[in-house]
Short mmCIF file of C-alpha atoms and ligand atoms in Angstrom, two decimals:
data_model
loop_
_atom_site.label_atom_id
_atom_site.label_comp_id
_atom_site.label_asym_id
_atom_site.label_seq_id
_atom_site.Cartn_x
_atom_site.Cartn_y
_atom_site.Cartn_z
CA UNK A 1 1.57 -7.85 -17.62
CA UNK A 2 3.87 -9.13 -14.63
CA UNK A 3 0.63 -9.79 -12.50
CA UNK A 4 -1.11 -13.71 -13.66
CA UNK A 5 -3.99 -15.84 -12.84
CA UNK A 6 -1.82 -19.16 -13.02
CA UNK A 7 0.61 -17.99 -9.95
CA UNK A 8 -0.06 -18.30 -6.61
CA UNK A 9 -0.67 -14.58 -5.24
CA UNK A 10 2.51 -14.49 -3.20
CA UNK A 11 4.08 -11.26 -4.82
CA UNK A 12 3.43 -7.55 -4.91
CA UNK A 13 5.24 -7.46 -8.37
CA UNK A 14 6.03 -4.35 -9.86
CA UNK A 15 4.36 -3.63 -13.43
CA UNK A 16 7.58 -4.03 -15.62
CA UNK A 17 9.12 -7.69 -17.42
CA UNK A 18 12.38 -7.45 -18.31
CA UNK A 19 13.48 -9.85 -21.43
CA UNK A 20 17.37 -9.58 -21.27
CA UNK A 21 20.03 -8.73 -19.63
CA UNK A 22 23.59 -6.71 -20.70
CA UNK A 23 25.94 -6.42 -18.11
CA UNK A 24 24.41 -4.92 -15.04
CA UNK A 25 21.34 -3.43 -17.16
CA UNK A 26 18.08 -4.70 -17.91
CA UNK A 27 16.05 -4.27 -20.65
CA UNK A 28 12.30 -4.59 -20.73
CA UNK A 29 9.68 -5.83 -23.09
CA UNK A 30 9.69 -1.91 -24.51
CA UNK A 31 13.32 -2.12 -25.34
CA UNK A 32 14.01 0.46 -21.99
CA UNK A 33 17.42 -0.04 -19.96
CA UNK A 34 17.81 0.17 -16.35
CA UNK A 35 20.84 -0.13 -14.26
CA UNK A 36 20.12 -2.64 -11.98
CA UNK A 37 21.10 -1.59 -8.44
CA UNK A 38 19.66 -4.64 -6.95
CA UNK A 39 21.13 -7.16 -8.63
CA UNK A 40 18.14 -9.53 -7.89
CA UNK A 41 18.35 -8.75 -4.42
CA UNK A 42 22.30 -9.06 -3.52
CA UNK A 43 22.27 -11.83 -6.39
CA UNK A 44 23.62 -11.36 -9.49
CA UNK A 45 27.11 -10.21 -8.15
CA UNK A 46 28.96 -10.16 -11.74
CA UNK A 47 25.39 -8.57 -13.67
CA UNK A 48 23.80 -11.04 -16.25
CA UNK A 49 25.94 -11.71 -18.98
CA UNK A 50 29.34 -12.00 -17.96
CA UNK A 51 31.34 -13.88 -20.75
CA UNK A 52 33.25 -16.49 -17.71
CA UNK A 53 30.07 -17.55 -15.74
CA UNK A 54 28.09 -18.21 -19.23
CA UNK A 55 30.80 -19.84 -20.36
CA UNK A 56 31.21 -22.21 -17.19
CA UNK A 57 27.60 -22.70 -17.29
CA UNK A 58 26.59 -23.48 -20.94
CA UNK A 59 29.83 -26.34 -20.48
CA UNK A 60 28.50 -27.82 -17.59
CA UNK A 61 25.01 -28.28 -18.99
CA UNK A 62 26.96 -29.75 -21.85
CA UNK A 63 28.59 -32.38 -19.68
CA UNK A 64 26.95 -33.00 -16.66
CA UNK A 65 23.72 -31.69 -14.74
CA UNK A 66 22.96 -33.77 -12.07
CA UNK A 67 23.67 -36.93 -10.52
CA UNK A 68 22.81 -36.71 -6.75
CA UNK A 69 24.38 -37.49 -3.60
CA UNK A 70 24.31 -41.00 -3.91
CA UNK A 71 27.35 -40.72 -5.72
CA UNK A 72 31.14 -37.97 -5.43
CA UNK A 73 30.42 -35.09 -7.15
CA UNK A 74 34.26 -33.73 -8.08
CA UNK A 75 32.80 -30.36 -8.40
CA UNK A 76 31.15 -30.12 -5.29
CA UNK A 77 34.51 -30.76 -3.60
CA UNK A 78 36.43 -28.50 -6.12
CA UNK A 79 33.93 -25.33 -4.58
CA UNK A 80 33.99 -26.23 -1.21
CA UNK A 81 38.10 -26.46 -1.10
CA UNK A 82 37.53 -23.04 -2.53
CA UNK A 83 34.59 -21.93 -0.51
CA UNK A 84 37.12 -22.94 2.72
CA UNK A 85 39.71 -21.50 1.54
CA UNK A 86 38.91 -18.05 1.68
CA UNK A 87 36.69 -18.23 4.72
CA UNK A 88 39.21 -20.25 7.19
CA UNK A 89 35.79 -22.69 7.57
CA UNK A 90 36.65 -26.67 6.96
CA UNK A 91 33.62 -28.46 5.84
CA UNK A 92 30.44 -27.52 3.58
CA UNK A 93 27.20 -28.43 3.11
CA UNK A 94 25.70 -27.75 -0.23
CA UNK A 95 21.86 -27.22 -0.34
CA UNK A 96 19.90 -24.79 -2.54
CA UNK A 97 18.84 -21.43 -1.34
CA UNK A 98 19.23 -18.90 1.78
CA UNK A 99 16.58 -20.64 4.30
CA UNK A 100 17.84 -23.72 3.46
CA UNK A 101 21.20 -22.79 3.99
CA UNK A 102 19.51 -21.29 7.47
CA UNK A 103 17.80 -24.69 8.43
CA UNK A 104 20.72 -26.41 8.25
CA UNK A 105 22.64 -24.39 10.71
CA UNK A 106 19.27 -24.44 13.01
CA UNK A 107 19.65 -28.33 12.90
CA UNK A 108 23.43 -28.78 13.33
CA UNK A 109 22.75 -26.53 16.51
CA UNK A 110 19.99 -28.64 18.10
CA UNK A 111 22.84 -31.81 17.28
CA UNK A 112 25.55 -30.03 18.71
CA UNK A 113 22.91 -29.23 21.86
CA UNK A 114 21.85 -32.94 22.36
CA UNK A 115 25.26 -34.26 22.13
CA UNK A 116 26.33 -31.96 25.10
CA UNK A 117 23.34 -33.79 27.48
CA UNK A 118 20.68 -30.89 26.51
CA UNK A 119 17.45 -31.75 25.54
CA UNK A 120 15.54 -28.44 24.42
CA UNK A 121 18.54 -26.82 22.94
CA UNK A 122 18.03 -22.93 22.71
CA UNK A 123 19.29 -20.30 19.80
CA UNK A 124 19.22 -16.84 20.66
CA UNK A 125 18.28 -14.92 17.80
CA UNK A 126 17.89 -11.08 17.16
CA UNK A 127 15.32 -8.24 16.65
CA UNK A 128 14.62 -7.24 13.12
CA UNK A 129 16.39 -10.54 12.00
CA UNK A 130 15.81 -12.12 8.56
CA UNK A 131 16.72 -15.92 7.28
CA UNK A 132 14.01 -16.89 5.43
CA UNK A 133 10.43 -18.33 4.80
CA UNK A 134 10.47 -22.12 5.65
CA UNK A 135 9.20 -23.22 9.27
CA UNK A 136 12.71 -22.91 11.03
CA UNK A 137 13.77 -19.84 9.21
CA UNK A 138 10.54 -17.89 9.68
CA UNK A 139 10.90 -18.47 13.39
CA UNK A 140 14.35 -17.52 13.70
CA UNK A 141 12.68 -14.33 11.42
CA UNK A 142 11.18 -11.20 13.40
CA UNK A 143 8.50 -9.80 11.50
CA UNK A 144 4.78 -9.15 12.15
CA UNK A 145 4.63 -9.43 7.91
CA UNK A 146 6.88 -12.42 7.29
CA UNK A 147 5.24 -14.38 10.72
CA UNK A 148 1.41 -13.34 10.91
CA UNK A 149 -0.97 -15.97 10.09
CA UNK A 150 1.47 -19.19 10.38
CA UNK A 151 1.88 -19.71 14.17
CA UNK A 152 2.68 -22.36 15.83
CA UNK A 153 6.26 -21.61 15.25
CA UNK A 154 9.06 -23.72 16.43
CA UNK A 155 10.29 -24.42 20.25
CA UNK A 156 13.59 -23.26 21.50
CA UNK A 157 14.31 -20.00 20.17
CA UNK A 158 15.10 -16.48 22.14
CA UNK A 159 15.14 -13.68 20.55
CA UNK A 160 17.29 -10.19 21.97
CA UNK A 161 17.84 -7.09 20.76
CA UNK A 162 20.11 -6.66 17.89
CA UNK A 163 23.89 -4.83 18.51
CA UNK A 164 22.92 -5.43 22.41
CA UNK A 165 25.83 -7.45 23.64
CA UNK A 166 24.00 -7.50 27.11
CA UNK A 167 20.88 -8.95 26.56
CA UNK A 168 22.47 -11.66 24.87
CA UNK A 169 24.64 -12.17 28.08
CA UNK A 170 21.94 -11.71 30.03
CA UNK A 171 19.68 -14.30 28.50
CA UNK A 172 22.34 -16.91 28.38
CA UNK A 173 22.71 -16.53 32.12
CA UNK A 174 18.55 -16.96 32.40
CA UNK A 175 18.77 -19.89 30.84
CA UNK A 176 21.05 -23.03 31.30
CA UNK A 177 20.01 -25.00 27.70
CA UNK A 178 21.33 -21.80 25.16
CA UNK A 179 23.80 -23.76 22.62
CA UNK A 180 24.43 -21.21 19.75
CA UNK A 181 23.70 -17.35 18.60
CA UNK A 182 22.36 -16.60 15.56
CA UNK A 183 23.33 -13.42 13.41
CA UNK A 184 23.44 -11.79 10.52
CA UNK A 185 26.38 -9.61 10.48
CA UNK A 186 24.61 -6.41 9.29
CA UNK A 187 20.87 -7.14 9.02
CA UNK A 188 19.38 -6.99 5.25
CA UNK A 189 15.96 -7.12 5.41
CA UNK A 190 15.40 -5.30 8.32
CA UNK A 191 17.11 -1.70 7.23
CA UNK A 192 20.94 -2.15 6.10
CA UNK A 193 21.48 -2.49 10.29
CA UNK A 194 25.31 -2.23 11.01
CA UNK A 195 25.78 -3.33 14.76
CA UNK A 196 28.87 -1.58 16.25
CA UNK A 197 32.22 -2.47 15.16
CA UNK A 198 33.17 -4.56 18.14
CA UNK A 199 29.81 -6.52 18.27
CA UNK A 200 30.60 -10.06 16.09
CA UNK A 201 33.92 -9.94 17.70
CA UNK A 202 32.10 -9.37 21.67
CA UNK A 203 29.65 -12.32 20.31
CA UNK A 204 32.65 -14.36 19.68
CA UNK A 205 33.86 -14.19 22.73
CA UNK A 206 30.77 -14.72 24.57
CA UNK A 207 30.34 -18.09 22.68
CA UNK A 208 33.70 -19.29 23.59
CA UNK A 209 33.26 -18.45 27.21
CA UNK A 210 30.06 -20.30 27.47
CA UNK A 211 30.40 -23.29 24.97
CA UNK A 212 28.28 -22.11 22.23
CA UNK A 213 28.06 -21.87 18.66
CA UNK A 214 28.54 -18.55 17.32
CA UNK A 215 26.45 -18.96 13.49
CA UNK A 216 26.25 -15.95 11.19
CA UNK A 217 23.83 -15.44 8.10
CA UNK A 218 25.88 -14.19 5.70
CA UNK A 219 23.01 -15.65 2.95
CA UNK A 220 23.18 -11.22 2.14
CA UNK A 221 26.67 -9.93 3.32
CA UNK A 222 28.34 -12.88 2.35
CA UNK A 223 30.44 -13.60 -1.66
CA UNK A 224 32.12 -9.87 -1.64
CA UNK A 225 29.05 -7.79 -0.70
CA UNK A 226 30.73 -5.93 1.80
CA UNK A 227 34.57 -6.11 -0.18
CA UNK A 228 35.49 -8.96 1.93
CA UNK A 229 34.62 -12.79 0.81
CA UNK A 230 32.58 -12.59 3.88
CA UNK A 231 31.44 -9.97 5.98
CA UNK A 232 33.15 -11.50 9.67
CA UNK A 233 36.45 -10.93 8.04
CA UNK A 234 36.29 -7.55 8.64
CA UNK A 235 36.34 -8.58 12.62
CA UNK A 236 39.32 -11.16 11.83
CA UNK A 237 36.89 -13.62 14.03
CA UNK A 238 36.06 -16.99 12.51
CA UNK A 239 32.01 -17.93 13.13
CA UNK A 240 31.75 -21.87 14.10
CA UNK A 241 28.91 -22.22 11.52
CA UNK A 242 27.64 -19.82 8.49
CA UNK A 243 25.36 -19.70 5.87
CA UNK A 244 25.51 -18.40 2.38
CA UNK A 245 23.30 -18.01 -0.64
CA UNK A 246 22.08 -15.26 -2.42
CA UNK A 247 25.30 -13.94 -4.71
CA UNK A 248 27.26 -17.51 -4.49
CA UNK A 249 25.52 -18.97 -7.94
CA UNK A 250 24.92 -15.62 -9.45
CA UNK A 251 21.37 -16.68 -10.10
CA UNK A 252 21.82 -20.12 -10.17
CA UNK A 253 20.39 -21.75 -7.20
CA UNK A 254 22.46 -22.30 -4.78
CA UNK A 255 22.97 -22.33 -0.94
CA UNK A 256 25.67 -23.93 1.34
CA UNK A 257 26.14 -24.17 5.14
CA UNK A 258 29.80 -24.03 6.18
CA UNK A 259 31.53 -24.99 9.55
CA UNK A 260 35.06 -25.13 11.23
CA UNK A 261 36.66 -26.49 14.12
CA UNK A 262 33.83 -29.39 16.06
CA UNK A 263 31.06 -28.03 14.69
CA UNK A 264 32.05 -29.31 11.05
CA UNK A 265 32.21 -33.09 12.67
CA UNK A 266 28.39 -32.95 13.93
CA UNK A 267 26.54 -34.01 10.55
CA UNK A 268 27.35 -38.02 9.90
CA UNK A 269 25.57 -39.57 7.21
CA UNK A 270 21.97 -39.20 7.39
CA UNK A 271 21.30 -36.33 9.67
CA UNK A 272 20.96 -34.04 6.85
CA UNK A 273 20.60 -34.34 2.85
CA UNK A 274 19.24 -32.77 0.13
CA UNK A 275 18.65 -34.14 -3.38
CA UNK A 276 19.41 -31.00 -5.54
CA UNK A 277 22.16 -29.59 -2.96
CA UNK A 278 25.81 -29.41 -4.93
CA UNK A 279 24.67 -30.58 -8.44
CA UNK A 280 27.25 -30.38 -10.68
CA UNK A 281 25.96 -27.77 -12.50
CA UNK A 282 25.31 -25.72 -9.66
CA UNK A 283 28.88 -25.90 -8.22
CA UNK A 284 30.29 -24.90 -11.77
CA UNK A 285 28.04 -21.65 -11.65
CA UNK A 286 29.84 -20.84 -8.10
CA UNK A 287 33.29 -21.97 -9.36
CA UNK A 288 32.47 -19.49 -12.08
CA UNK A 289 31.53 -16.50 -9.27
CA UNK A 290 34.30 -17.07 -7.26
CA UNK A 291 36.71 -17.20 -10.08
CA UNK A 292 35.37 -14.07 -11.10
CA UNK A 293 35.62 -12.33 -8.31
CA UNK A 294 39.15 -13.23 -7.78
CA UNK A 295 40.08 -12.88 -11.34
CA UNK A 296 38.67 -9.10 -11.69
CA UNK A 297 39.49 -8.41 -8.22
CA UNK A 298 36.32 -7.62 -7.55
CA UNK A 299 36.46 -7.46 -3.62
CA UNK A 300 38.45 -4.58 -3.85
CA UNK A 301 36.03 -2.76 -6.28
CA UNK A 302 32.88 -3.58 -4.42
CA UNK A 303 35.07 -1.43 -1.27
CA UNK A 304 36.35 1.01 -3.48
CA UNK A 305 32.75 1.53 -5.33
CA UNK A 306 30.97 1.41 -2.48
CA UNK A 307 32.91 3.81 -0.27
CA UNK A 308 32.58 5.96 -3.44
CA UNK A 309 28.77 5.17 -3.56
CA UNK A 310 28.11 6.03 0.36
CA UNK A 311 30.47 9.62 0.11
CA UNK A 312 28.95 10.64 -2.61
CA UNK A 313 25.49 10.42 -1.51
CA UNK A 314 26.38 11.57 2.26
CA UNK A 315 27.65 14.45 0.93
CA UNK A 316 24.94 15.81 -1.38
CA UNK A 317 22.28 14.36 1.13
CA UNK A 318 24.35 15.97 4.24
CA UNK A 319 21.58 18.80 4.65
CA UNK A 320 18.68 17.10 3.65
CA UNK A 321 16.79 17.16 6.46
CA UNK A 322 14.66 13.47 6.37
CA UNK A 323 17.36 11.99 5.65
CA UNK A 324 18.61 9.91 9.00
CA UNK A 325 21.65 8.02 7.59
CA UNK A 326 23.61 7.16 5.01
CA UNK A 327 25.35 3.51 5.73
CA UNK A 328 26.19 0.30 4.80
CA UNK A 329 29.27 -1.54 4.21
CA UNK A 330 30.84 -2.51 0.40
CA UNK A 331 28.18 -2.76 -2.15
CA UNK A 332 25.54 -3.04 0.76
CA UNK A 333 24.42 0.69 1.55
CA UNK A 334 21.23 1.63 2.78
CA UNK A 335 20.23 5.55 2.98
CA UNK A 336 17.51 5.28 5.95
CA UNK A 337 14.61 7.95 5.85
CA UNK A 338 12.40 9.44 8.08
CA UNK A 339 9.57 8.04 6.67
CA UNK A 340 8.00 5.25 4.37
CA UNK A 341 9.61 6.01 1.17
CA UNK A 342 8.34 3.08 -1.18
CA UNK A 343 7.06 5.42 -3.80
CA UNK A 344 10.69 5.92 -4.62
CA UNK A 345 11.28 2.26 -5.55
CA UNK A 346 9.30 3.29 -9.06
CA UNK A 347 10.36 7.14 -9.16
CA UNK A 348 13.54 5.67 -9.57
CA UNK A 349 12.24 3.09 -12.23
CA UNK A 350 11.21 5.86 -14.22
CA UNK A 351 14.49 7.44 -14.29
CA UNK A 352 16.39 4.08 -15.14
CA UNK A 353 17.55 2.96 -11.86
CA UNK A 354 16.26 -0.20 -9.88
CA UNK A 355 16.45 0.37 -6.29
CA UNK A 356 14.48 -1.37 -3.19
CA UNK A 357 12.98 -0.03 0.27
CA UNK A 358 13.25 -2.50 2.53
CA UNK A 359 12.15 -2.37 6.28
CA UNK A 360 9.48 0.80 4.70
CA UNK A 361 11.69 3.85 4.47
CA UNK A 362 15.55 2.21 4.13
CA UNK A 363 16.53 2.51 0.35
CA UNK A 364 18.78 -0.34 -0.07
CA UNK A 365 21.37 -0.31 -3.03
CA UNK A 366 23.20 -3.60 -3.46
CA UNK A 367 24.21 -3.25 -7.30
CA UNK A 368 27.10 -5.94 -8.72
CA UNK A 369 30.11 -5.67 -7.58
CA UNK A 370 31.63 -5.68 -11.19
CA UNK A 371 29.71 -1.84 -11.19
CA UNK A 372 31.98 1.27 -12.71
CA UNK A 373 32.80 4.78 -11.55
CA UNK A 374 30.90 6.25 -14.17
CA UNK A 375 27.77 3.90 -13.21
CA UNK A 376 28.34 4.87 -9.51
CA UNK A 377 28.31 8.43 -10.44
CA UNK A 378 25.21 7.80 -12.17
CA UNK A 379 23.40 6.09 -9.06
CA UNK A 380 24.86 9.07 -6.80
CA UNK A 381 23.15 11.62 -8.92
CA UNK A 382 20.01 10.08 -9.56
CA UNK A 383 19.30 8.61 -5.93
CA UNK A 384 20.70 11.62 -4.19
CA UNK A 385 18.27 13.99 -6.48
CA UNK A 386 15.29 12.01 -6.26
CA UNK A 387 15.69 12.15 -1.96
CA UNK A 388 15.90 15.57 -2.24
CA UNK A 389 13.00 15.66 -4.08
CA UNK A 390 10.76 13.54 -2.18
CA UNK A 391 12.21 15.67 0.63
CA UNK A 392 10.37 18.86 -0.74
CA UNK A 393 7.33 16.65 -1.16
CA UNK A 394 7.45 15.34 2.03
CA UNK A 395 7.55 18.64 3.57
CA UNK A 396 4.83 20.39 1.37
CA UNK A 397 2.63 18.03 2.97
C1 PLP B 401 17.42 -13.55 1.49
C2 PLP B 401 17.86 -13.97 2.83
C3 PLP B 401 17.52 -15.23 3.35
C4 PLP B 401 16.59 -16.19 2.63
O1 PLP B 401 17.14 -16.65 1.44
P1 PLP B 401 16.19 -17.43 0.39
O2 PLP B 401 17.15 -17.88 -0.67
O3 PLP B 401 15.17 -16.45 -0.09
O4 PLP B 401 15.58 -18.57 1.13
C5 PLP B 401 18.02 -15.58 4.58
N1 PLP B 401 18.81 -14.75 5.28
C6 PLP B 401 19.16 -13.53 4.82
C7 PLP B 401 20.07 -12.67 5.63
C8 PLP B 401 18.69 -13.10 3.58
O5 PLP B 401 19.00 -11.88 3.14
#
């Protein structure tokens, strides 16, 4: 059923294909609904049919799909005014996914390095980091399973522990060609990883003392995951470059690179282009999100939700003994366990829930941020139940 001959075997799927989608649940080939707690993985912010971003979408296939960037595209101006807007950034680049989004902040660095004299420009980059599968991504990446089997990577990269202000001083001190840091302000991929509060803002500072960029990944925590546009706003720092992707479009494709202050003056024409990046149609699916969330004030529901979401649990998981923490930030909560816990991921299934493990025993929850009480309650209750359960299993064992 979801496994084929005709695809390339990149993907463990799981054995279900949903057909449709109402709201934020998805219904399978069987007719079965799930609430979908992963929203595509941090995608599919509003769920999949909200009435505005069809609306927006079906329009703009209507009028105009693509031209290129040859030529002004209104909308891609229209979203990045808007994108700038509520990030304090002052320039975009529009490209089409998360690692592109990534490579275009690795490249802007290595500019900014070269026009300051240095010619192997260093990023440091972090433990348990994620931004992506292309060549510059993967090695900014720290995984034995995203990395093994396509070495060489790429020069120029040191990599510290992550929430460890000192080793990043330290290695900027080792080394005289380090240009920018890159971050993801609570790491995805590798567990739902909230550095301390003070860390972005400690990074910030570090940059400006030594004349680096600070760039953030917010491809995950950024477009109201964590119930602010993006997630440095909680700091009240600004990041010199950042890159988005993953709920901007909703599904559509769609990834930008945003920077403020010198480091939106590097790019000139030529140094960077895509020929997809900003279509029209693409920028009217994120005009669409953004109105959205503004419209339904949906920041303040994925905070209100989500603190909801992460009391709830901690309190009916706060004697369970496997269970090591219950965090996250927004809609981006992660309930880390003792011990691999993928068997969960379909448990869950079964009971009408989509969840994901990621890092092997971190449930991650990232449902849309349009998501009810009632349908919190109902994640609470299930999740917290089937924990408890696999708790009892865990120990019979
Ligand atoms: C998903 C993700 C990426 C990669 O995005 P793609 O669109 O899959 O290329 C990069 N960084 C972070 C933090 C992510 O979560």
């Amino acid at each position: 059923m979801a496994g084929s001959q005709v695809l390339m075997n990149t993907y463990n799927r799981i054995p279900v294909d949903f057909v449709r989608g109402e709201g934020y649940w998805l219904i399978d080939a069987e007719g079965k609904r799930y609430l979908d707690a992963i929203s595509g993985i941090a995608v599919c912010a509003l769920g999949h049919s909200h009435a505005g971003f069809i609306k927006a979408v079906q329009d703009q296939v209507a009028t105009l799909v693509h031209t290129s960037n040859l030529y002004g595209v209104p909308l891609q101006k229209q979203l990045a005014e808007k994108l700038c807007g509520m990030s304090g950034m002052d320039r975009v680049f529009f490209c089409n996914s998360g690692a592109e989004a990534n490579e275009a902040q690795i490249k802007l660095a290595r500019m900014f390095g070269h026009s300051k004299g240095i010619n192997v420009p260093g990023i440091i980059v972090m433990e348990g980091a994620f931004h992506g599968r292309t060549m510059g991504a993967l090695t900014a990446t720290h995984s034995n399973r995203h990395q093994n089997g396509f070495a060489p990577f790429l020069d120029g990269f040191y990599r510290v522990p992550f929430n460890d202000i000192a080793a990043v001083a330290k290695m900027i001190n080792s080394h005289d060609n380090i240009v920018a840091v890159l971050v993801e302000p609570i790491q995805g991929e590798g567990g739902v990883v909230m550095p301390s509060a003070d860390y972005l803002t400690d990074l910030r500072h570090l940059c400006d003392e030594h004349d680096m960029l600070l760039m953030l990944d917010e491809v995950q925590t950024g477009n109201g995951r964590t119930g602010r546009y993006f997630a440095y706003q909680h700091n009240n720092i600004l990041p010199d470059v950042l890159s988005t992707a993953k709920g901007l479009g909703n599904g559509f494709p769609i990834g930008a690179c945003l920077a403020q202050g010198r480091a939106a003056e590097i790019f000139q024409p030529g140094h960077h282009a895509t020929t997809f990046g900003g279509s029209p149609l693409a920028c009217a699916a994120a005009l669409a999100v953004i109105d959205a969330i503004v419209a339904e004030n949906l920041l303040e529901n994925a905070t209100v939700m989500g603190d909801r979401i992460k009391f709830g649990l901690s309190l009916r998981l706060k004697d369970a003994a496997h269970v090591k923490a219950v965090r996250g930030k927004g809609l981006m909560i992660g309930i880390e366990l003792d011990s691999p816990c993928g068997d969960l991921v379909g448990q869950s299934r079964a009971r009408g829930i989509l969840i994901n493990v990621a890092s092997g025993n971190v449930i991650r929850l990232v449902p849309p941020l349009n998501i009810n009480e009632a349908d919190s309650d109902l994640i609470i209750e299930v999740i917290s139940e089937l924990v408890r359960d696999f708790q009892q299993h865990g120990e019979g064992q």
